[in-house]
């Protein structure tokens, strides 16, 4: 049996797509390999959101060139956001790659494997299993809207993933029903801009409608969705999160900057005040909400004062998680064309560290209030000899117990907290 190995970096969308590819390859008679070196087929699922990610991809492509020299029969496939429309140029640069296909372009993958005599299995429904191929997968990621129409000035995603295309509501509901039949307890609906789901579908269903439909599936314990764009999140959606039990109290709401002029140059479509009001509304309607945000430091021209605005917004908002990134100019984007990347690397690093330090203190405080509380944890598996899972608020929880807890909902008493995770003790199973 031929063996495959999938190497994935990037966002949840890439992870979901890698699972879909794995599902396809399993059904086409391939077997998962543990590493590059014992695979006959290698798939790189790539990310280019920052220069550092692209560099990792190029490094891995270099490594595979060496491997292919030794094993000429090794097949190398590349997908993800490295693949732009100019595949000819990519083929010229990487002649050792056998197939390049755009993210989500499975017909291309299927056609390739058919040409190689692999029996067709058109259904790309991912079989819910963990990496070990054995234990059930309790949490599944479901792409519901592809692409992005926003063209934030710094971002390469719209150029690599194209315009927004939503999947029909009924199709998503069927897929989730099937996954739940196979033991999935939690689904995370994915989109670069998940809260604009449905606007180009017939009848204009929206994300709130989809959440309502999914909420009536028996045995589906939890629903999440990400990533939201602050300009697209509707009151209807917030009310829906507040009213549906199965929708978790957890929202990703990237702000990117705490300064209005920078937000404008980023083309984000909202002001700091509008973001502040939005967070206020969400917290009034869903008091238990756990929030995460993204911030970019060192955007072209960002002054010390403008950076301080981001820092003070982090201080003021006190959200649960902040992902900080140093601005990285991406070829083809508006910011790359129009602005000079004029903030020195050391300044970017210093700003990044400042936000991280502040957020660590905030998260440490927020999490410390959970000590002694009992929380519902959906157990995903084992790591370093301990069971781990997440709370509805997306906090990572570890605990030790001799029983088999995988895919179970457990009530855990929190005993120790840190800015990044919690530790606790099992109280009981929740059915
Ligand atoms: N669609 C999501 C996230 C897309 S990319 C959104 O609208 O927020 C994920 C994160 O990478 C972004 O939130 C942003 O913080 C960061 N990012 C994107 N482009 C970047 C760039 N050129 N330099 C640094 N960080 C970037
Ligand atoms: Fe990129 Fe902006 Fe689209 Fe997010 S919303 S993917 S940051 S262009
Ligand atoms: Fe990276 Fe593409 Fe996701 S650039 S972050 S893999 S959408």
CSV table of C-alpha atoms and ligand atoms in Angstrom, one decimal:
chain,number,residue,atom,x,y,z
A,1,UNK,CA,0.0,0.0,0.0
A,2,UNK,CA,1.5,3.4,-0.9
A,3,UNK,CA,2.1,5.7,2.0
A,4,UNK,CA,1.4,9.5,2.3
A,5,UNK,CA,2.7,12.2,4.6
A,6,UNK,CA,1.0,15.6,4.8
A,7,UNK,CA,3.0,18.6,6.1
A,8,UNK,CA,0.8,21.5,7.2
A,9,UNK,CA,1.5,25.0,8.4
A,10,UNK,CA,-0.8,28.0,8.6
A,11,UNK,CA,-4.3,28.6,9.9
A,12,UNK,CA,-7.2,26.3,10.8
A,13,UNK,CA,-8.4,26.4,7.3
A,14,UNK,CA,-5.2,24.7,6.1
A,15,UNK,CA,-5.5,22.1,8.9
A,16,UNK,CA,-9.1,21.4,7.9
A,17,UNK,CA,-8.1,21.1,4.2
A,18,UNK,CA,-5.2,18.7,5.2
A,19,UNK,CA,-7.7,16.5,7.0
A,20,UNK,CA,-9.9,16.5,3.9
A,21,UNK,CA,-7.0,15.5,1.7
A,22,UNK,CA,-6.1,12.7,4.2
A,23,UNK,CA,-9.7,11.5,4.0
A,24,UNK,CA,-9.5,11.4,0.3
A,25,UNK,CA,-6.2,9.6,0.2
A,26,UNK,CA,-7.4,7.1,2.8
A,27,UNK,CA,-10.4,6.3,0.7
A,28,UNK,CA,-8.2,6.0,-2.4
A,29,UNK,CA,-6.2,3.2,-0.7
A,30,UNK,CA,-3.2,5.2,0.7
A,31,UNK,CA,-1.9,4.7,4.2
A,32,UNK,CA,-0.6,7.4,6.5
A,33,UNK,CA,3.2,7.5,7.0
A,34,UNK,CA,4.9,8.8,10.2
A,35,UNK,CA,7.3,11.1,8.4
A,36,UNK,CA,8.6,12.3,5.0
A,37,UNK,CA,11.3,9.6,4.9
A,38,UNK,CA,8.9,6.7,4.8
A,39,UNK,CA,6.3,8.2,2.4
A,40,UNK,CA,5.8,7.5,-1.3
A,41,UNK,CA,3.6,10.6,-1.6
A,42,UNK,CA,4.3,13.9,0.2
A,43,UNK,CA,1.8,16.8,0.3
A,44,UNK,CA,2.9,20.2,1.5
A,45,UNK,CA,0.1,22.4,2.7
A,46,UNK,CA,1.7,25.8,2.7
A,47,UNK,CA,1.2,29.3,4.3
A,48,UNK,CA,2.6,32.6,3.1
A,49,UNK,CA,0.9,35.0,5.5
A,50,UNK,CA,4.2,36.3,6.7
A,51,UNK,CA,7.7,36.1,5.3
A,52,UNK,CA,8.7,33.7,8.1
A,53,UNK,CA,6.0,31.2,7.1
A,54,UNK,CA,7.0,31.4,3.4
A,55,UNK,CA,10.6,30.8,4.4
A,56,UNK,CA,9.7,27.6,6.3
A,57,UNK,CA,7.9,26.4,3.2
A,58,UNK,CA,10.9,27.1,1.0
A,59,UNK,CA,13.2,25.3,3.5
A,60,UNK,CA,11.0,22.3,3.4
A,61,UNK,CA,10.8,22.3,-0.4
A,62,UNK,CA,14.6,22.4,-0.4
A,63,UNK,CA,14.7,19.4,1.9
A,64,UNK,CA,12.4,17.5,-0.3
A,65,UNK,CA,14.5,18.2,-3.3
A,66,UNK,CA,17.3,16.3,-1.6
A,67,UNK,CA,14.9,13.4,-0.7
A,68,UNK,CA,13.7,13.2,-4.3
A,69,UNK,CA,17.2,13.0,-5.6
A,70,UNK,CA,17.7,9.9,-3.5
A,71,UNK,CA,14.2,8.4,-4.2
A,72,UNK,CA,13.2,9.5,-7.7
A,73,UNK,CA,9.8,7.8,-7.3
A,74,UNK,CA,8.8,10.1,-4.4
A,75,UNK,CA,5.8,12.1,-5.5
A,76,UNK,CA,5.6,15.7,-4.2
A,77,UNK,CA,2.4,17.7,-4.2
A,78,UNK,CA,2.1,21.3,-3.1
A,79,UNK,CA,-1.1,23.1,-2.1
A,80,UNK,CA,-2.0,26.0,0.2
A,81,UNK,CA,-1.4,29.7,-0.1
A,82,UNK,CA,2.0,29.4,-1.8
A,83,UNK,CA,0.2,28.4,-4.9
A,84,UNK,CA,-0.8,31.5,-6.8
A,85,UNK,CA,-2.3,31.8,-10.3
A,86,UNK,CA,1.2,31.7,-11.9
A,87,UNK,CA,1.8,27.9,-11.5
A,88,UNK,CA,4.1,28.0,-14.5
A,89,UNK,CA,6.6,30.2,-12.6
A,90,UNK,CA,6.3,27.9,-9.5
A,91,UNK,CA,6.9,24.8,-11.7
A,92,UNK,CA,10.0,26.5,-13.1
A,93,UNK,CA,11.3,27.3,-9.6
A,94,UNK,CA,10.5,23.9,-8.2
A,95,UNK,CA,10.9,21.3,-10.9
A,96,UNK,CA,10.9,18.5,-8.4
A,97,UNK,CA,7.3,19.2,-7.5
A,98,UNK,CA,4.9,16.8,-9.3
A,99,UNK,CA,1.6,18.7,-8.8
A,100,UNK,CA,0.7,22.2,-7.6
A,101,UNK,CA,-3.0,22.8,-6.8
A,102,UNK,CA,-4.7,25.8,-5.3
A,103,UNK,CA,-6.2,25.5,-1.8
A,104,UNK,CA,-9.4,23.5,-1.9
A,105,UNK,CA,-8.9,22.6,-5.6
A,106,UNK,CA,-9.6,18.9,-5.0
A,107,UNK,CA,-10.8,18.2,-8.5
A,108,UNK,CA,-7.2,18.9,-9.6
A,109,UNK,CA,-5.9,16.4,-6.9
A,110,UNK,CA,-8.4,13.8,-7.9
A,111,UNK,CA,-7.7,14.2,-11.6
A,112,UNK,CA,-4.0,13.8,-10.9
A,113,UNK,CA,-4.5,10.6,-8.9
A,114,UNK,CA,-6.8,9.2,-11.6
A,115,UNK,CA,-4.1,9.8,-14.1
A,116,UNK,CA,-2.0,7.6,-11.9
A,117,UNK,CA,-4.6,4.9,-11.8
A,118,UNK,CA,-6.0,5.5,-8.3
A,119,UNK,CA,-9.6,4.5,-8.1
A,120,UNK,CA,-11.9,7.5,-7.7
A,121,UNK,CA,-13.7,8.4,-4.5
A,122,UNK,CA,-15.2,11.7,-5.1
A,123,UNK,CA,-16.6,12.2,-1.6
A,124,UNK,CA,-14.2,14.3,0.4
A,125,UNK,CA,-15.9,13.8,3.7
A,126,UNK,CA,-13.1,13.5,6.2
A,127,UNK,CA,-13.1,10.4,8.3
A,128,UNK,CA,-13.1,11.6,11.9
A,129,UNK,CA,-10.0,10.1,13.5
A,130,UNK,CA,-6.9,11.4,15.3
A,131,UNK,CA,-3.4,11.5,13.8
A,132,UNK,CA,-2.7,8.0,15.2
A,133,UNK,CA,-5.5,6.7,12.9
A,134,UNK,CA,-7.2,5.0,15.8
A,135,UNK,CA,-8.8,7.2,18.4
A,136,UNK,CA,-12.0,9.0,17.5
A,137,UNK,CA,-11.8,12.6,16.7
A,138,UNK,CA,-14.2,14.5,18.9
A,139,UNK,CA,-13.7,18.0,17.3
A,140,UNK,CA,-14.0,18.7,13.6
A,141,UNK,CA,-13.2,21.8,11.5
A,142,UNK,CA,-15.6,22.6,8.7
A,143,UNK,CA,-14.8,25.2,6.1
A,144,UNK,CA,-18.1,27.0,5.3
A,145,UNK,CA,-16.8,30.0,3.3
A,146,UNK,CA,-13.8,30.2,1.2
A,147,UNK,CA,-11.7,33.2,0.2
A,148,UNK,CA,-12.0,36.8,1.3
A,149,UNK,CA,-13.3,40.0,-0.3
A,150,UNK,CA,-11.8,42.5,2.1
A,151,UNK,CA,-8.3,43.3,0.8
A,152,UNK,CA,-6.9,44.6,4.1
A,153,UNK,CA,-3.9,46.4,2.8
A,154,UNK,CA,-1.3,44.1,4.5
A,155,UNK,CA,-2.9,40.8,3.7
A,156,UNK,CA,-2.1,38.3,1.0
A,157,UNK,CA,-5.0,35.9,1.7
A,158,UNK,CA,-7.5,37.4,-0.9
A,159,UNK,CA,-4.8,37.1,-3.6
A,160,UNK,CA,-4.2,33.4,-2.8
A,161,UNK,CA,-7.6,32.2,-1.9
A,162,UNK,CA,-9.7,34.3,-4.2
A,163,UNK,CA,-13.2,35.9,-3.6
A,164,UNK,CA,-15.7,34.7,-1.0
A,165,UNK,CA,-17.7,31.6,-1.9
A,166,UNK,CA,-20.1,30.2,0.7
A,167,UNK,CA,-21.1,26.5,0.7
A,168,UNK,CA,-24.8,25.8,0.6
A,169,UNK,CA,-26.3,25.6,4.0
A,170,UNK,CA,-28.0,22.2,3.5
A,171,UNK,CA,-24.7,20.7,2.4
A,172,UNK,CA,-23.0,21.9,5.6
A,173,UNK,CA,-25.8,20.6,7.8
A,174,UNK,CA,-25.6,17.1,6.1
A,175,UNK,CA,-21.8,17.0,6.6
A,176,UNK,CA,-22.1,17.9,10.2
A,177,UNK,CA,-24.9,15.3,10.7
A,178,UNK,CA,-22.6,12.6,9.2
A,179,UNK,CA,-19.7,13.7,11.4
A,180,UNK,CA,-21.8,13.5,14.5
A,181,UNK,CA,-23.0,10.0,13.5
A,182,UNK,CA,-19.3,9.1,13.5
A,183,UNK,CA,-18.7,10.5,17.0
A,184,UNK,CA,-17.8,14.1,16.5
A,185,UNK,CA,-19.1,16.2,19.4
A,186,UNK,CA,-17.8,19.7,18.5
A,187,UNK,CA,-17.6,21.5,15.2
A,188,UNK,CA,-15.8,24.7,14.4
A,189,UNK,CA,-17.1,26.5,11.3
A,190,UNK,CA,-14.3,28.1,9.4
A,191,UNK,CA,-13.9,31.1,7.1
A,192,UNK,CA,-11.4,33.9,6.7
A,193,UNK,CA,-14.4,36.1,7.2
A,194,UNK,CA,-16.9,33.6,8.7
A,195,UNK,CA,-19.5,36.2,9.7
A,196,UNK,CA,-20.1,37.2,6.1
A,197,UNK,CA,-21.2,33.7,5.3
A,198,UNK,CA,-24.1,33.3,2.9
A,199,UNK,CA,-24.4,36.8,1.4
A,200,UNK,CA,-24.0,35.4,-2.1
A,201,UNK,CA,-26.1,32.3,-1.7
A,202,UNK,CA,-29.7,32.1,-3.0
A,203,UNK,CA,-32.1,33.3,-0.3
A,204,UNK,CA,-29.2,34.9,1.6
A,205,UNK,CA,-29.0,32.6,4.6
A,206,UNK,CA,-26.5,34.0,7.2
A,207,UNK,CA,-24.3,32.5,9.9
A,208,UNK,CA,-27.0,32.9,12.5
A,209,UNK,CA,-29.4,30.8,10.3
A,210,UNK,CA,-26.7,28.1,10.0
A,211,UNK,CA,-26.1,28.1,13.8
A,212,UNK,CA,-29.8,27.6,14.4
A,213,UNK,CA,-30.0,24.7,12.0
A,214,UNK,CA,-26.9,23.0,13.5
A,215,UNK,CA,-28.2,23.5,17.0
A,216,UNK,CA,-31.0,21.1,16.4
A,217,UNK,CA,-28.6,18.2,15.7
A,218,UNK,CA,-28.9,15.7,18.6
A,219,UNK,CA,-25.6,14.7,20.1
A,220,UNK,CA,-23.7,17.7,18.8
A,221,UNK,CA,-22.5,19.2,22.0
A,222,UNK,CA,-20.7,22.3,20.9
A,223,UNK,CA,-20.5,24.7,17.9
A,224,UNK,CA,-17.8,27.4,17.4
A,225,UNK,CA,-17.0,29.6,14.4
A,226,UNK,CA,-14.0,31.7,13.3
A,227,UNK,CA,-12.7,34.2,12.3
A,228,UNK,CA,-15.0,37.1,12.6
A,229,UNK,CA,-14.5,40.5,11.0
A,230,UNK,CA,-15.6,43.3,13.3
A,231,UNK,CA,-17.3,45.1,10.5
A,232,UNK,CA,-19.5,42.2,9.5
A,233,UNK,CA,-20.6,40.8,12.8
A,234,UNK,CA,-24.3,41.5,13.2
A,235,UNK,CA,-26.6,42.0,16.2
A,236,UNK,CA,-28.6,39.0,15.0
A,237,UNK,CA,-25.4,36.9,15.2
A,238,UNK,CA,-24.6,38.1,18.7
A,239,UNK,CA,-28.2,37.4,19.8
A,240,UNK,CA,-27.9,34.0,18.3
A,241,UNK,CA,-24.7,33.2,20.2
A,242,UNK,CA,-26.5,34.4,23.4
A,243,UNK,CA,-29.6,32.3,22.9
A,244,UNK,CA,-28.3,29.0,21.6
A,245,UNK,CA,-26.9,26.7,24.3
A,246,UNK,CA,-24.7,24.7,22.0
A,247,UNK,CA,-22.9,27.7,20.6
A,248,UNK,CA,-19.8,28.3,22.8
A,249,UNK,CA,-19.1,31.5,24.5
A,250,UNK,CA,-16.0,32.2,22.5
A,251,UNK,CA,-15.3,34.7,19.7
A,252,UNK,CA,-12.3,35.5,17.7
A,253,UNK,CA,-12.5,39.2,16.8
A,254,UNK,CA,-9.2,40.5,15.3
A,255,UNK,CA,-8.7,44.3,15.9
A,256,UNK,CA,-5.2,44.6,14.3
A,257,UNK,CA,-4.5,48.0,15.7
A,258,UNK,CA,-5.6,50.4,18.4
A,259,UNK,CA,-5.0,53.5,16.3
A,260,UNK,CA,-7.6,55.0,13.9
A,261,UNK,CA,-5.1,56.2,11.3
A,262,UNK,CA,-3.4,52.9,11.2
A,263,UNK,CA,-6.7,51.1,10.9
A,264,UNK,CA,-7.5,53.3,8.0
A,265,UNK,CA,-4.2,52.6,6.3
A,266,UNK,CA,-4.9,48.9,6.9
A,267,UNK,CA,-8.4,49.3,5.3
A,268,UNK,CA,-10.1,47.6,8.1
A,269,UNK,CA,-13.4,49.5,7.8
A,270,UNK,CA,-14.0,50.4,11.5
A,271,UNK,CA,-12.6,52.8,14.1
A,272,UNK,CA,-11.3,51.9,17.5
A,273,UNK,CA,-14.5,53.4,19.0
A,274,UNK,CA,-16.7,51.1,16.9
A,275,UNK,CA,-14.6,48.1,18.0
A,276,UNK,CA,-14.9,49.2,21.6
A,277,UNK,CA,-18.7,49.5,21.3
A,278,UNK,CA,-18.9,46.1,19.6
A,279,UNK,CA,-17.0,44.5,22.4
A,280,UNK,CA,-19.3,46.3,24.9
A,281,UNK,CA,-22.4,45.0,23.2
A,282,UNK,CA,-21.1,41.5,23.0
A,283,UNK,CA,-20.2,41.5,26.7
A,284,UNK,CA,-23.6,42.8,27.7
A,285,UNK,CA,-25.4,40.2,25.7
A,286,UNK,CA,-23.1,37.3,26.4
A,287,UNK,CA,-21.5,38.0,29.8
A,288,UNK,CA,-19.5,34.8,29.9
A,289,UNK,CA,-17.9,35.5,26.5
A,290,UNK,CA,-14.2,34.6,26.0
A,291,UNK,CA,-12.6,36.8,23.4
A,292,UNK,CA,-9.4,36.6,21.3
A,293,UNK,CA,-7.9,39.2,19.0
A,294,UNK,CA,-5.0,39.7,16.6
A,295,UNK,CA,-2.7,42.7,16.5
A,296,UNK,CA,-0.1,43.7,14.0
A,297,UNK,CA,2.8,45.8,15.3
A,298,UNK,CA,5.2,47.8,13.1
A,299,UNK,CA,2.8,48.5,10.2
A,300,UNK,CA,4.5,51.0,7.8
A,301,UNK,CA,4.8,54.4,9.5
A,302,UNK,CA,3.5,53.3,12.9
A,303,UNK,CA,4.8,55.9,15.4
A,304,UNK,CA,5.6,55.1,19.0
A,305,UNK,CA,2.4,56.9,19.9
A,306,UNK,CA,0.3,54.9,17.5
A,307,UNK,CA,1.8,51.7,18.9
A,308,UNK,CA,1.0,53.0,22.4
A,309,UNK,CA,-2.7,53.2,21.3
A,310,UNK,CA,-2.6,49.5,20.5
A,311,UNK,CA,-1.0,48.7,23.8
A,312,UNK,CA,-3.5,50.7,25.8
A,313,UNK,CA,-6.4,49.1,23.8
A,314,UNK,CA,-5.0,45.7,24.9
A,315,UNK,CA,-4.9,47.0,28.5
A,316,UNK,CA,-8.4,48.3,28.3
A,317,UNK,CA,-10.1,45.3,26.5
A,318,UNK,CA,-8.7,42.6,28.7
A,319,UNK,CA,-9.5,39.8,26.3
A,320,UNK,CA,-8.5,36.2,26.9
A,321,UNK,CA,-6.0,35.8,24.1
A,322,UNK,CA,-4.0,38.2,21.9
A,323,UNK,CA,-2.1,36.9,18.9
A,324,UNK,CA,0.6,39.5,18.0
A,325,UNK,CA,2.5,39.6,14.7
A,326,UNK,CA,5.2,41.9,13.4
A,327,UNK,CA,4.2,43.4,10.1
A,328,UNK,CA,5.7,41.6,7.1
A,329,UNK,CA,5.4,43.1,3.7
A,330,UNK,CA,3.7,40.7,1.3
A,331,UNK,CA,4.3,41.0,-2.4
A,332,UNK,CA,1.3,42.2,-4.4
A,333,UNK,CA,-0.6,43.6,-1.4
A,334,UNK,CA,-1.7,47.3,-1.3
A,335,UNK,CA,0.6,48.1,1.7
A,336,UNK,CA,3.6,46.5,-0.2
A,337,UNK,CA,2.9,48.7,-3.2
A,338,UNK,CA,2.1,51.9,-1.4
A,339,UNK,CA,4.2,52.0,1.8
A,340,UNK,CA,7.7,51.5,2.7
A,341,UNK,CA,8.4,48.8,5.4
A,342,UNK,CA,10.1,51.5,7.5
A,343,UNK,CA,9.9,50.2,11.1
A,344,UNK,CA,13.2,48.5,12.0
A,345,UNK,CA,13.1,44.8,13.0
A,346,UNK,CA,14.3,45.6,16.5
A,347,UNK,CA,11.5,48.1,17.0
A,348,UNK,CA,8.9,45.7,15.8
A,349,UNK,CA,10.3,43.0,18.1
A,350,UNK,CA,10.3,45.4,21.1
A,351,UNK,CA,6.7,46.4,20.4
A,352,UNK,CA,5.7,42.7,19.9
A,353,UNK,CA,7.3,41.8,23.3
A,354,UNK,CA,5.6,44.7,25.1
A,355,UNK,CA,2.2,43.5,24.0
A,356,UNK,CA,2.9,39.9,24.7
A,357,UNK,CA,4.2,40.8,28.2
A,358,UNK,CA,1.1,42.9,29.0
A,359,UNK,CA,-1.2,40.2,27.6
A,360,UNK,CA,0.5,37.5,29.7
A,361,UNK,CA,-0.2,39.4,32.8
A,362,UNK,CA,-3.8,40.0,31.8
A,363,UNK,CA,-4.4,36.3,30.9
A,364,UNK,CA,-2.7,35.2,34.1
A,365,UNK,CA,-5.2,37.3,36.1
A,366,UNK,CA,-8.2,36.3,34.0
A,367,UNK,CA,-7.3,32.6,34.4
A,368,UNK,CA,-6.5,32.8,38.1
A,369,UNK,CA,-10.2,33.6,38.7
A,370,UNK,CA,-11.0,30.2,37.4
A,371,UNK,CA,-9.2,28.4,40.2
A,372,UNK,CA,-11.6,26.3,42.3
A,373,UNK,CA,-14.3,26.5,39.6
A,374,UNK,CA,-15.8,23.5,37.9
A,375,UNK,CA,-15.7,23.6,34.1
A,376,UNK,CA,-17.0,21.4,31.2
A,377,UNK,CA,-14.1,20.0,29.2
A,378,UNK,CA,-14.4,18.1,25.9
A,379,UNK,CA,-11.4,15.7,26.1
A,380,UNK,CA,-9.5,15.5,22.8
A,381,UNK,CA,-6.7,13.1,23.7
A,382,UNK,CA,-3.4,12.7,25.6
A,383,UNK,CA,-0.3,14.8,25.7
A,384,UNK,CA,2.8,14.1,27.8
A,385,UNK,CA,1.0,11.6,29.9
A,386,UNK,CA,-2.0,13.7,30.7
A,387,UNK,CA,-5.5,14.0,29.3
A,388,UNK,CA,-6.3,17.4,27.6
A,389,UNK,CA,-9.3,19.2,26.2
A,390,UNK,CA,-10.9,22.5,26.0
A,391,UNK,CA,-13.6,24.4,27.9
A,392,UNK,CA,-16.5,26.1,26.1
A,393,UNK,CA,-14.4,29.3,26.5
A,394,UNK,CA,-11.6,27.5,24.5
A,395,UNK,CA,-9.2,27.2,27.5
A,396,UNK,CA,-6.8,24.3,27.4
A,397,UNK,CA,-7.2,22.0,30.4
A,398,UNK,CA,-5.0,19.1,31.5
A,399,UNK,CA,-5.8,16.4,34.0
A,400,UNK,CA,-4.6,13.0,35.1
A,401,UNK,CA,-6.8,10.0,35.4
A,402,UNK,CA,-6.5,6.3,34.8
A,403,UNK,CA,-9.8,6.0,32.9
A,404,UNK,CA,-10.4,6.4,29.1
A,405,UNK,CA,-11.6,9.9,28.6
A,406,UNK,CA,-11.2,10.5,24.9
A,407,UNK,CA,-14.2,12.2,23.3
A,408,UNK,CA,-15.9,12.5,26.7
A,409,UNK,CA,-17.4,15.6,28.3
A,410,UNK,CA,-15.9,15.8,31.7
A,411,UNK,CA,-16.6,18.2,34.6
A,412,UNK,CA,-13.2,19.3,35.8
A,413,UNK,CA,-12.4,21.2,39.0
A,414,UNK,CA,-9.7,23.7,38.2
A,415,UNK,CA,-6.7,23.5,40.6
A,416,UNK,CA,-3.9,25.3,38.9
A,417,UNK,CA,-3.9,28.1,36.4
A,418,UNK,CA,-1.3,29.8,34.1
A,419,UNK,CA,-1.7,32.4,31.4
A,420,UNK,CA,-1.8,29.6,28.7
A,421,UNK,CA,-3.5,26.6,30.3
A,422,UNK,CA,-5.3,25.2,33.3
A,423,UNK,CA,-4.9,22.0,35.4
A,424,UNK,CA,-7.6,20.2,37.2
A,425,UNK,CA,-9.2,17.1,38.6
A,426,UNK,CA,-12.1,15.0,37.2
A,427,UNK,CA,-15.4,15.4,39.0
A,428,UNK,CA,-17.7,13.5,36.7
A,429,UNK,CA,-18.8,12.6,33.2
A,430,UNK,CA,-21.4,14.8,31.7
A,431,UNK,CA,-23.9,13.2,29.3
B,1,LIG,N1,-9.2,36.6,8.3
B,1,LIG,C1,-8.6,36.9,9.5
B,1,LIG,C2,-7.2,36.5,9.6
B,1,LIG,C3,-6.3,36.3,8.4
B,1,LIG,S1,-4.6,36.1,8.6
B,1,LIG,C4,-8.8,38.3,9.8
B,1,LIG,O1,-9.4,39.1,9.1
B,1,LIG,O2,-8.3,38.8,10.9
B,1,LIG,C5,-4.3,35.9,10.3
B,1,LIG,C6,-3.6,37.0,11.0
B,1,LIG,O3,-2.3,37.2,10.5
B,1,LIG,C7,-4.2,38.3,10.8
B,1,LIG,O4,-5.2,38.5,11.8
B,1,LIG,C8,-3.1,39.3,11.0
B,1,LIG,O5,-3.0,39.7,12.4
B,1,LIG,C9,-1.9,38.5,10.6
B,1,LIG,N2,-1.3,39.0,9.4
B,1,LIG,C10,-1.9,39.0,8.1
B,1,LIG,N3,-1.1,39.5,7.2
B,1,LIG,C11,0.0,40.0,7.9
B,1,LIG,C12,1.2,40.6,7.5
B,1,LIG,N4,1.4,41.0,6.2
B,1,LIG,N5,2.1,40.9,8.5
B,1,LIG,C13,1.9,40.5,9.7
B,1,LIG,N6,0.8,39.9,10.2
B,1,LIG,C14,-0.1,39.6,9.3
B,2,LIG,FE1,-6.8,39.2,5.3
B,2,LIG,FE2,-8.4,41.1,6.0
B,2,LIG,FE3,-9.4,39.1,4.6
B,2,LIG,FE4,-8.7,38.8,7.1
B,2,LIG,S1,-10.3,40.1,6.4
B,2,LIG,S2,-8.2,37.4,5.4
B,2,LIG,S3,-6.9,40.1,7.3
B,2,LIG,S4,-7.9,40.6,3.9
B,3,LIG,FE1,-1.7,31.2,5.8
B,3,LIG,FE2,-3.3,31.0,3.8
B,3,LIG,FE3,-4.2,30.6,6.2
B,3,LIG,S1,-1.7,32.5,4.0
B,3,LIG,S2,-3.0,31.9,7.4
B,3,LIG,S3,-2.7,29.4,5.1
B,3,LIG,S4,-5.3,31.5,4.6
